[in-house]
XYZ file of C-alpha atoms in Angstrom:
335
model
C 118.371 111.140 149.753
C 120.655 109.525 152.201
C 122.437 106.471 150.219
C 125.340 104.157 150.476
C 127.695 103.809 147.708
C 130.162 101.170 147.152
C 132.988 102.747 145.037
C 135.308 100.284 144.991
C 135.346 96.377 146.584
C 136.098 96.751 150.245
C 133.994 97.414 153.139
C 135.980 100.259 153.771
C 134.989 101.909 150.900
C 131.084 101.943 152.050
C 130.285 104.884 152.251
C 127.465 107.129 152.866
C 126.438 109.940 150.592
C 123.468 112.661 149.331
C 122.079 111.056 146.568
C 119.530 111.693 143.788
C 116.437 109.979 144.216
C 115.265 107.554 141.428
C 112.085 107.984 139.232
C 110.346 105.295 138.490
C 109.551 104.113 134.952
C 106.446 103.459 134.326
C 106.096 99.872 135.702
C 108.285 100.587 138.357
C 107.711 101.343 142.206
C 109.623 103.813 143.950
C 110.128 102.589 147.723
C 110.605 104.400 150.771
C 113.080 101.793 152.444
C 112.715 101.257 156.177
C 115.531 98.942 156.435
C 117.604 96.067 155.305
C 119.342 92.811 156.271
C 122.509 92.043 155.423
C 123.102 88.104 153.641
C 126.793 86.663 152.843
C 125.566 87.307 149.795
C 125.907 90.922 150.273
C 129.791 90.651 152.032
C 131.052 88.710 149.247
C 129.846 91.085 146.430
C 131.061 94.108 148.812
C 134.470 92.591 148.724
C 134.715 91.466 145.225
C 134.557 87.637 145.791
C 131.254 87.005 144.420
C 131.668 88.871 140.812
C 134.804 91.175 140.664
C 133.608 92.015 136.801
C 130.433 93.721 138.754
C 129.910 97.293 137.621
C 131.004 100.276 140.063
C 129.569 102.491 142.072
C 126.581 101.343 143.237
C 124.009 101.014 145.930
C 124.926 97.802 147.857
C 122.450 95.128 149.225
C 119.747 92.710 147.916
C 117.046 92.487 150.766
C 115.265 95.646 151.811
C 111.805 96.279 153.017
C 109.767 99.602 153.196
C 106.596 101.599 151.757
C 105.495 102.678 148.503
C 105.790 106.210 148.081
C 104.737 106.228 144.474
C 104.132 104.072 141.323
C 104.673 104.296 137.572
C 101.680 105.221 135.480
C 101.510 101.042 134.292
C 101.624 99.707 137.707
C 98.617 97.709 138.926
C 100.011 95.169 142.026
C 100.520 97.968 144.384
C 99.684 101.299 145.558
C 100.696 104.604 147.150
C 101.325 103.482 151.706
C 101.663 99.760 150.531
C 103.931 97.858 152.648
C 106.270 95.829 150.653
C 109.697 93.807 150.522
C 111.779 93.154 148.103
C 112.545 89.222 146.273
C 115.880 88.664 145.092
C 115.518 87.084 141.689
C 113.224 89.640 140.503
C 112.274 87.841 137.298
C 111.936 84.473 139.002
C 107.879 84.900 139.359
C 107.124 80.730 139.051
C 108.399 77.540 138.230
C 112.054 76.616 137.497
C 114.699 79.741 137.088
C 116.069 80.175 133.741
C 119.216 81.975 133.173
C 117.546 85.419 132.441
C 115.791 84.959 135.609
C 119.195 84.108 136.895
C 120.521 87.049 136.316
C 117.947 89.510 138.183
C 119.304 89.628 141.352
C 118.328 92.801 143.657
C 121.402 94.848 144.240
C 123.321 93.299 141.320
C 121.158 93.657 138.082
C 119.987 96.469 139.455
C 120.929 99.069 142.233
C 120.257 97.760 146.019
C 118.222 98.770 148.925
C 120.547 100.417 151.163
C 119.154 103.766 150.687
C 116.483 106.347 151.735
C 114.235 105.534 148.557
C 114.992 102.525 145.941
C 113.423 102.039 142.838
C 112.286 97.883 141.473
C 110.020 96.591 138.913
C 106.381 96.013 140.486
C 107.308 91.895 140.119
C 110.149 92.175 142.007
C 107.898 92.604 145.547
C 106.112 91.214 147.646
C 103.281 92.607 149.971
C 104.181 92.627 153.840
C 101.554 91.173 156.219
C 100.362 92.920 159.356
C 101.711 90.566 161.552
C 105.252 91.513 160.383
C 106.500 95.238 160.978
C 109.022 96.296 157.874
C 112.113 95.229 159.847
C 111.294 91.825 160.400
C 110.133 91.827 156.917
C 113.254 92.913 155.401
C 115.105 89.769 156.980
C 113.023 87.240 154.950
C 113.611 87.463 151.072
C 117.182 85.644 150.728
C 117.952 83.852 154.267
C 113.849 82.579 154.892
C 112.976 82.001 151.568
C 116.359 79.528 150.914
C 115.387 77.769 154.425
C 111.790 77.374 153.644
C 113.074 75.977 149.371
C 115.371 73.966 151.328
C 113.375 72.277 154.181
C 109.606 72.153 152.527
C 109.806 72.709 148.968
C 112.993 70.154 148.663
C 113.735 68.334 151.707
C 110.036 67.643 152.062
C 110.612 68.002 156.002
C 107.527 66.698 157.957
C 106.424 66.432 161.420
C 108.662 63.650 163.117
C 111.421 64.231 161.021
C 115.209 65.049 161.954
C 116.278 68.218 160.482
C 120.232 69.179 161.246
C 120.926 72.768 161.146
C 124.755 74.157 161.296
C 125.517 77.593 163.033
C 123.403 80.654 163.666
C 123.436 82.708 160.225
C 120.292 83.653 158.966
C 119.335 80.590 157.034
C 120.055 78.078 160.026
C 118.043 80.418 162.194
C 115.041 80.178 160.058
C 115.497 76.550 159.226
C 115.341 75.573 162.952
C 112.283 77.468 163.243
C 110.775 75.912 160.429
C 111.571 72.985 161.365
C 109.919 73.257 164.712
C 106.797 75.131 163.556
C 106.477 71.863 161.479
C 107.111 69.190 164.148
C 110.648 68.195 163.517
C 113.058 67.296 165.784
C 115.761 69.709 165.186
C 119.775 68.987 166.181
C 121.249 72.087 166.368
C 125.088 72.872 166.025
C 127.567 76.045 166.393
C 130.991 76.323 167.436
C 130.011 78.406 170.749
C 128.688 77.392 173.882
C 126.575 80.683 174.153
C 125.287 80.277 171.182
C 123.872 76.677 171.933
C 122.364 78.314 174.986
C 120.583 80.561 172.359
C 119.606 77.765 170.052
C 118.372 75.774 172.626
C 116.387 78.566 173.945
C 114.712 78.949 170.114
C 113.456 75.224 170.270
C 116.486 72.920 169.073
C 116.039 69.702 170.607
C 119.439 68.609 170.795
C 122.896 70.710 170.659
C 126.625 69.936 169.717
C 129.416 71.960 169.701
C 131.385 71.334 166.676
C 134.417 72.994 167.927
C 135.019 71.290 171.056
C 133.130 67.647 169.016
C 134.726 68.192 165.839
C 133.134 64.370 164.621
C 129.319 66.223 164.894
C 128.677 63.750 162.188
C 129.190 60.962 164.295
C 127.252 62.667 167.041
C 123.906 63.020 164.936
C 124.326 59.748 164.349
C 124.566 58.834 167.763
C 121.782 61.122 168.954
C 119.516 59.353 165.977
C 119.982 55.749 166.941
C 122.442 55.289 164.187
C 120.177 56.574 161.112
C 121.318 60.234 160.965
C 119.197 63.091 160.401
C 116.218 63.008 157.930
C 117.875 66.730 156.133
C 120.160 69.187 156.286
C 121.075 72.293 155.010
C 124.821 72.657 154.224
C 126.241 76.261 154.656
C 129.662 75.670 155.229
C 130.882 74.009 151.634
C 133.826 72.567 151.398
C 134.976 71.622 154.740
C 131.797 70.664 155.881
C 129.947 68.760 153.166
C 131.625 65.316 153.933
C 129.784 65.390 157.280
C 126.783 66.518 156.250
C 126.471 63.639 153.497
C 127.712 61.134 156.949
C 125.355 62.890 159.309
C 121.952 61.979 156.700
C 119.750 58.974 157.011
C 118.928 56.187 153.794
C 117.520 58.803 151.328
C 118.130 61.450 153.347
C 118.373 65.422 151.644
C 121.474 68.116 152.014
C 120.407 71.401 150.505
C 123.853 73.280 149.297
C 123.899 76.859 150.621
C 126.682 78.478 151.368
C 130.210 78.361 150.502
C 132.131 79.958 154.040
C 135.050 77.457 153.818
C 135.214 76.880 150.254
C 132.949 76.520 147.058
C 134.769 73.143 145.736
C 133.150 70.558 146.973
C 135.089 67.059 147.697
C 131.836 64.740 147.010
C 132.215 61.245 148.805
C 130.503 59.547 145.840
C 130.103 55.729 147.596
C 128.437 57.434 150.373
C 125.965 59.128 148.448
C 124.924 56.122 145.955
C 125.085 53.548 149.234
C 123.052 55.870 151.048
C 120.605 57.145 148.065
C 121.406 60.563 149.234
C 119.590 63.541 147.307
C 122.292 66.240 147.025
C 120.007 69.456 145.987
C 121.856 72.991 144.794
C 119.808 76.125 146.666
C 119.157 79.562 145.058
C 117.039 81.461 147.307
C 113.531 80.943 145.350
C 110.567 81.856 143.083
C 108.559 84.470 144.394
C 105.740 82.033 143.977
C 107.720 80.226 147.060
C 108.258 83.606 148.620
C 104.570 84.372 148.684
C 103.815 80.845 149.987
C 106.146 80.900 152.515
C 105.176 84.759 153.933
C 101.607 83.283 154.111
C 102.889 80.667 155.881
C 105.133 82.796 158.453
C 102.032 84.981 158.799
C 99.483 82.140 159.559
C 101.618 80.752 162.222
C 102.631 84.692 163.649
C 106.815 83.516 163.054
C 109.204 86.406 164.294
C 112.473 86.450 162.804
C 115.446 86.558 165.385
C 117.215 89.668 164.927
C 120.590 90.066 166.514
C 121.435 93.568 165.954
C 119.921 96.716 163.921
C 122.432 99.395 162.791
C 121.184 102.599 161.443
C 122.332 103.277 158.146
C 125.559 105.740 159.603
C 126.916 102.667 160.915
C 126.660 100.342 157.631
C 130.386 99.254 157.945
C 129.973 98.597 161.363
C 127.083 95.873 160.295
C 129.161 94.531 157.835
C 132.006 94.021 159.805
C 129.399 92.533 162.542
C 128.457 90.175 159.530
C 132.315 89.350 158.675
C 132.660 88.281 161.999
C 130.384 85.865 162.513
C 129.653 86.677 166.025
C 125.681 87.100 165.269
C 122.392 85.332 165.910
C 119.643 85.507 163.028
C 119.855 88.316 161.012
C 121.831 91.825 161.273
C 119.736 95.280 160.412
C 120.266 98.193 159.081
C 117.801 100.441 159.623
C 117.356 103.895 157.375
């Protein structure tokens, strides 16, 4: 089978190779993958920031989506032409994640998706809808299903609410469109003009451009009356935390995502007890939450936003398309 090995850290060393395909045990599912998205998740273990102690070679990439081409002989949740995708935590079924569940992640305790055929646990996936083809699908384990924890499960985001979203990765993307399926008013921000054109064209009420209004905190707040916005989901870390905490209402929510400018967080501690701010770490989800939240994609017909799909000869091209930020949604590969 056609596969992508990472060797060594370093998106040059992705490389694409004839590989064995996997058996699986008996309550495993062997998958023929249609495609997969690409996460920061997946650039930061490629270059060895995440976990430089992670084992070598290996197939790279968490989210992947595809059909079952055949299951082990203990294997009762799916069948032979099932559509499926594939949740990151594979042990995190329900309820709050323990460390062993912690340490299940697709495409780091075990092998990843970015190949022809990939072999998980019958847990670890989920079934596809109709209303979703396999490429959309494979966009929603990590970046939808930490929007949707973030926004619903935490932030408790209802109609007439103020949600804040920041850039156009994957999890902003979704958020917005949560957020508007939902009834929210949704302030949208980015450091391109294009891009706002983009956002605004996907529902987002109100637009700033952080680069040219580098006090976006002190917009929102403007744009809300003074009150700020009702949640947000912070993806930038370190240099962007202090105005997310500034840009929140009285017991308003931040979800912590992503770590782009720094994982250290300087924590304006007044401001959060004044303000009875809920500060909430974010880890992706159960797959309880991801089956709750494809039902919920599927009852109101949602279409991820999809900015680009590679095939599978061009996987360092996608990741360097990911490096650079210059994307929309989610990036593709397709096998």
């Amino acid at each position: 089978m056609k596969a992508i090995h990472l060797k060594k850290f370093g998106l040059e060393n992705l490389q694409l190779v004839e590989a064995k395909t996997p058996d699986p045990g008996p309550d495993e599912v062997l998958i023929r993958v249609d495609a997969v998205s690409l996460n920061y998740i997946d650039l930061a273990v490629t270059k060895g920031i995440y976990n430089s102690a992670l084992a070598l070679p290996r197939i790279p990439v968490s989210d992947g989506a595809g059909v079952v081409e055949t299951v082990g002989s203990a294997v009762t949740r799916f069948k032979k032409g099932d559509r499926v995708m594939v949740h990151y935590y594979q042990k995190w079924l329900a309820g709050k994640r323990t460390v062993a569940m912690a340490q299940s992640q697709a495409g780091q305790a075990t092998q990843g998706a970015l190949a022809e055929y990939a072999v998980f646990p019958e847990y670890g996936l989920v079934r596809i809808p109709d209303s979703l083809t396999t490429v959309e699908a494979s966009t929603l384990p990590i970046a939808a299903l930490t929007a949707w924890t973030g926004l619903i499960e935490q932030g408790q985001v209802t109609a007439g609410h103020t949600v804040l979203t920041q850039g156009t990765g994957g999890v902003s993307i979704f958020a917005l469109q949560f957020a508007k399926a939902l009834g929210a008013r949704v302030i949208a921000t980015s450091g391109s003009d294009a891009k706002l054109e983009k956002l605004k064209a996907l529902g987002a009420d109100d637009v700033i451009n952080y680069k040219t209004n580098p006090a976006w905190d002190e917009e929102v707040l403007r744009l809300t009356g003074g009150e700020g916005a009702d949640a947000t989901l912070d993806v930038g870390g370190a240099e962007t935390i202090g105005k997310s905490l500034r840009s929140l209402r009285m017991h308003g929510f931040v979800g912590l995502v992503g770590f782009i400018t720094g994982a250290t967080l300087p924590i304006d501690f007044f401001r959060m007890v004044n303000a009875c701010l809920r500060v909430q770490g974010l880890s992706v989800g159960s797959r309880e939450s991801l089956e709750n939240m494809v039902r919920a994609v599927d009852g109101v017909k949602l279409k991820p936003v999809i900015d680009t799909i590679y095939p599978i000869e061009k996987t360092q091209e996608a990741f360097r398309h990911m490096e650079s930020g210059s994307f929309v949604g989610k990036i593709v590969v397709k096998i």
